[in-house]
mmCIF file of C-alpha atoms in Angstrom:
data_model
loop_
_atom_site.group_PDB
_atom_site.id
_atom_site.type_symbol
_atom_site.label_atom_id
_atom_site.label_comp_id
_atom_site.label_asym_id
_atom_site.label_seq_id
_atom_site.Cartn_x
_atom_site.Cartn_y
_atom_site.Cartn_z
ATOM 1 C CA MET A 1 87.559 53.431 125.610
ATOM 2 C CA ILE A 2 89.482 55.423 122.995
ATOM 3 C CA ARG A 3 90.588 52.188 121.336
ATOM 4 C CA LEU A 4 87.012 50.887 121.281
ATOM 5 C CA THR A 5 85.821 54.164 119.747
ATOM 6 C CA ALA A 6 88.607 54.012 117.160
ATOM 7 C CA LEU A 7 87.692 50.410 116.433
ATOM 8 C CA PHE A 8 84.017 51.232 115.952
ATOM 9 C CA SER A 9 85.003 54.194 113.804
ATOM 10 C CA CYS A 10 87.111 51.886 111.693
ATOM 11 C CA LEU A 11 84.248 49.435 111.460
ATOM 12 C CA ALA A 12 81.914 52.239 110.429
ATOM 13 C CA LEU A 13 84.138 53.133 107.527
ATOM 14 C CA VAL A 14 83.875 49.657 106.099
ATOM 15 C CA ALA A 15 80.088 49.743 106.415
ATOM 16 C CA ALA A 16 79.678 52.512 103.866
ATOM 17 C CA CYS A 17 80.813 50.327 100.964
ATOM 18 C CA GLY A 18 77.794 48.073 101.180
ATOM 19 C CA GLY A 19 77.676 44.338 100.935
ATOM 20 C CA GLY A 20 76.792 41.700 98.425
ATOM 21 C CA GLY A 21 75.105 38.346 98.617
ATOM 22 C CA THR A 22 77.865 36.665 100.561
ATOM 23 C CA ARG A 23 78.059 34.440 103.569
ATOM 24 C CA TYR A 24 78.679 37.573 105.640
ATOM 25 C CA SER A 25 75.612 39.364 104.295
ATOM 26 C CA SER A 26 72.678 40.598 106.333
ATOM 27 C CA TYR A 27 70.696 37.404 105.761
ATOM 28 C CA ASN A 28 73.013 35.782 108.332
ATOM 29 C CA ALA A 29 72.262 38.411 110.980
ATOM 30 C CA THR A 30 69.833 37.313 113.646
ATOM 31 C CA THR A 31 68.472 38.866 116.755
ATOM 32 C CA TYR A 32 69.508 37.795 120.203
ATOM 33 C CA GLN A 33 68.014 38.693 123.540
ATOM 34 C CA SER A 34 70.290 38.108 126.486
ATOM 35 C CA PRO A 35 68.553 36.646 129.531
ATOM 36 C CA GLY A 36 69.430 39.620 131.743
ATOM 37 C CA ALA A 37 68.703 42.398 129.250
ATOM 38 C CA ARG A 38 66.230 45.024 130.396
ATOM 39 C CA MET A 39 65.842 47.032 127.233
ATOM 40 C CA SER A 40 62.290 47.337 125.974
ATOM 41 C CA THR A 41 60.342 48.718 123.061
ATOM 42 C CA PRO A 42 57.742 51.475 123.434
ATOM 43 C CA LEU A 43 55.103 48.764 123.790
ATOM 44 C CA GLY A 44 56.936 47.186 126.716
ATOM 45 C CA GLN A 45 58.180 44.199 124.729
ATOM 46 C CA PRO A 46 61.844 43.204 125.133
ATOM 47 C CA ALA A 47 63.994 44.761 122.419
ATOM 48 C CA PRO A 48 65.974 42.076 120.580
ATOM 49 C CA LYS A 49 69.677 42.592 119.991
ATOM 50 C CA LEU A 50 71.511 41.874 116.786
ATOM 51 C CA PHE A 51 73.805 38.863 116.785
ATOM 52 C CA ALA A 52 75.901 37.072 114.161
ATOM 53 C CA ARG A 53 79.134 35.077 113.893
ATOM 54 C CA GLY A 54 81.947 35.882 111.486
ATOM 55 C CA PRO A 55 85.455 37.291 111.146
ATOM 56 C CA ILE A 56 84.732 40.599 112.897
ATOM 57 C CA ALA A 57 83.126 38.863 115.905
ATOM 58 C CA SER A 58 86.023 36.418 116.185
ATOM 59 C CA ALA A 59 88.624 39.186 116.032
ATOM 60 C CA CYS A 60 86.640 41.280 118.493
ATOM 61 C CA GLU A 61 86.440 38.441 121.037
ATOM 62 C CA ALA A 62 90.131 37.605 120.603
ATOM 63 C CA SER A 63 91.188 41.236 121.089
ATOM 64 C CA GLY A 64 91.160 40.914 124.873
ATOM 65 C CA ARG A 65 89.410 44.226 125.503
ATOM 66 C CA LYS A 66 87.200 44.496 128.594
ATOM 67 C CA GLN A 67 84.083 45.424 126.620
ATOM 68 C CA ALA A 68 84.635 42.666 124.052
ATOM 69 C CA ASN A 69 82.175 39.984 125.104
ATOM 70 C CA ARG A 70 80.310 37.457 122.962
ATOM 71 C CA GLU A 71 77.094 39.479 122.913
ATOM 72 C CA ARG A 72 78.677 42.804 121.932
ATOM 73 C CA CYS A 73 81.062 41.267 119.383
ATOM 74 C CA GLY A 74 78.153 39.327 117.847
ATOM 75 C CA CYS A 75 76.208 42.561 117.535
ATOM 76 C CA VAL A 76 79.153 44.295 115.871
ATOM 77 C CA GLN A 77 79.398 41.365 113.429
ATOM 78 C CA ALA A 78 75.687 41.639 112.615
ATOM 79 C CA VAL A 79 76.134 45.331 111.803
ATOM 80 C CA ALA A 80 79.169 44.446 109.682
ATOM 81 C CA ASP A 81 77.130 41.806 107.845
ATOM 82 C CA MET A 82 74.499 44.399 107.008
ATOM 83 C CA SER A 83 76.896 47.086 105.869
ATOM 84 C CA LEU A 84 80.307 45.735 104.804
ATOM 85 C CA SER A 85 81.579 43.573 101.997
ATOM 86 C CA ASN A 86 83.615 40.420 102.673
ATOM 87 C CA ALA A 87 86.761 42.219 101.550
ATOM 88 C CA ASP A 88 86.171 45.159 103.880
ATOM 89 C CA GLN A 89 85.476 42.829 106.807
ATOM 90 C CA ARG A 90 88.682 40.909 106.167
ATOM 91 C CA ARG A 91 90.614 44.143 105.797
ATOM 92 C CA GLY A 92 89.219 45.534 109.055
ATOM 93 C CA VAL A 93 89.912 42.409 111.124
ATOM 94 C CA GLY A 94 93.542 43.461 111.416
ATOM 95 C CA PHE A 95 92.558 46.612 113.290
ATOM 96 C CA PHE A 96 91.511 44.547 116.307
ATOM 97 C CA ASN A 97 95.024 43.203 116.858
ATOM 98 C CA ASP A 98 96.871 46.292 115.663
ATOM 99 C CA PRO A 99 94.918 49.522 116.334
ATOM 100 C CA HIS A 100 97.889 51.532 115.065
ATOM 101 C CA SER A 101 97.293 50.129 111.580
ATOM 102 C CA ALA A 102 93.873 51.822 111.656
ATOM 103 C CA GLN A 103 95.582 55.147 112.339
ATOM 104 C CA GLU A 104 97.980 54.534 109.463
ATOM 105 C CA MET A 105 95.035 53.723 107.188
ATOM 106 C CA ARG A 106 93.197 56.859 108.298
ATOM 107 C CA THR A 107 96.138 59.132 107.539
ATOM 108 C CA SER A 108 97.095 57.452 104.256
ATOM 109 C CA SER A 109 97.101 59.595 101.110
ATOM 110 C CA SER A 110 95.808 56.729 98.961
ATOM 111 C CA SER A 111 92.318 57.311 97.561
ATOM 112 C CA SER A 112 91.372 53.650 98.058
ATOM 113 C CA ASN A 113 92.495 53.799 101.702
ATOM 114 C CA GLU A 114 90.544 57.027 102.165
ATOM 115 C CA ALA A 115 87.401 55.426 100.708
ATOM 116 C CA PHE A 116 87.859 52.372 102.933
ATOM 117 C CA TRP A 117 88.348 54.586 105.986
ATOM 118 C CA LYS A 118 85.095 56.447 105.288
ATOM 119 C CA ARG A 119 83.198 53.142 105.027
ATOM 120 C CA TRP A 120 84.876 51.823 108.177
ATOM 121 C CA LYS A 121 84.046 54.997 110.141
ATOM 122 C CA ALA A 122 80.388 54.878 109.076
ATOM 123 C CA PHE A 123 80.261 51.212 110.137
ATOM 124 C CA GLY A 124 81.862 52.016 113.504
ATOM 125 C CA ASP A 125 79.380 54.805 114.137
ATOM 126 C CA GLN A 126 76.464 52.513 113.322
ATOM 127 C CA ALA A 127 77.856 49.671 115.461
ATOM 128 C CA GLY A 128 78.379 52.106 118.324
ATOM 129 C CA GLN A 129 74.738 53.183 118.147
ATOM 130 C CA LEU A 130 73.254 49.707 117.811
ATOM 131 C CA CYS A 131 75.636 47.737 120.025
ATOM 132 C CA GLY A 132 76.761 50.367 122.570
#
């Protein structure tokens, strides 16, 4: 659970930088309602879940973590598409296979690494709220 929290925190950091009109942008994000989901809106309608495919979702699914299923990883990718640039997504993919590299990034004295970490943390926080 600590690794998942660290991962989402890393993803949140990347989110703060914003995104451009790229193939990973928010226009690719869609909503997905799993057949067994029981979430609902205040009006009793099923609440759709975010879902997208991309580098973050692929790395998430390949990470082998218990909570890393297609639905959750797709949601995390959709949040990444709405909040991270291509470069930040590619940079953050490595954290899935090597969580220690996220710690090294977080403690780095480089101003660019610090800025990236803040974006990644904001993204992780947002993904945790929307995809929890």
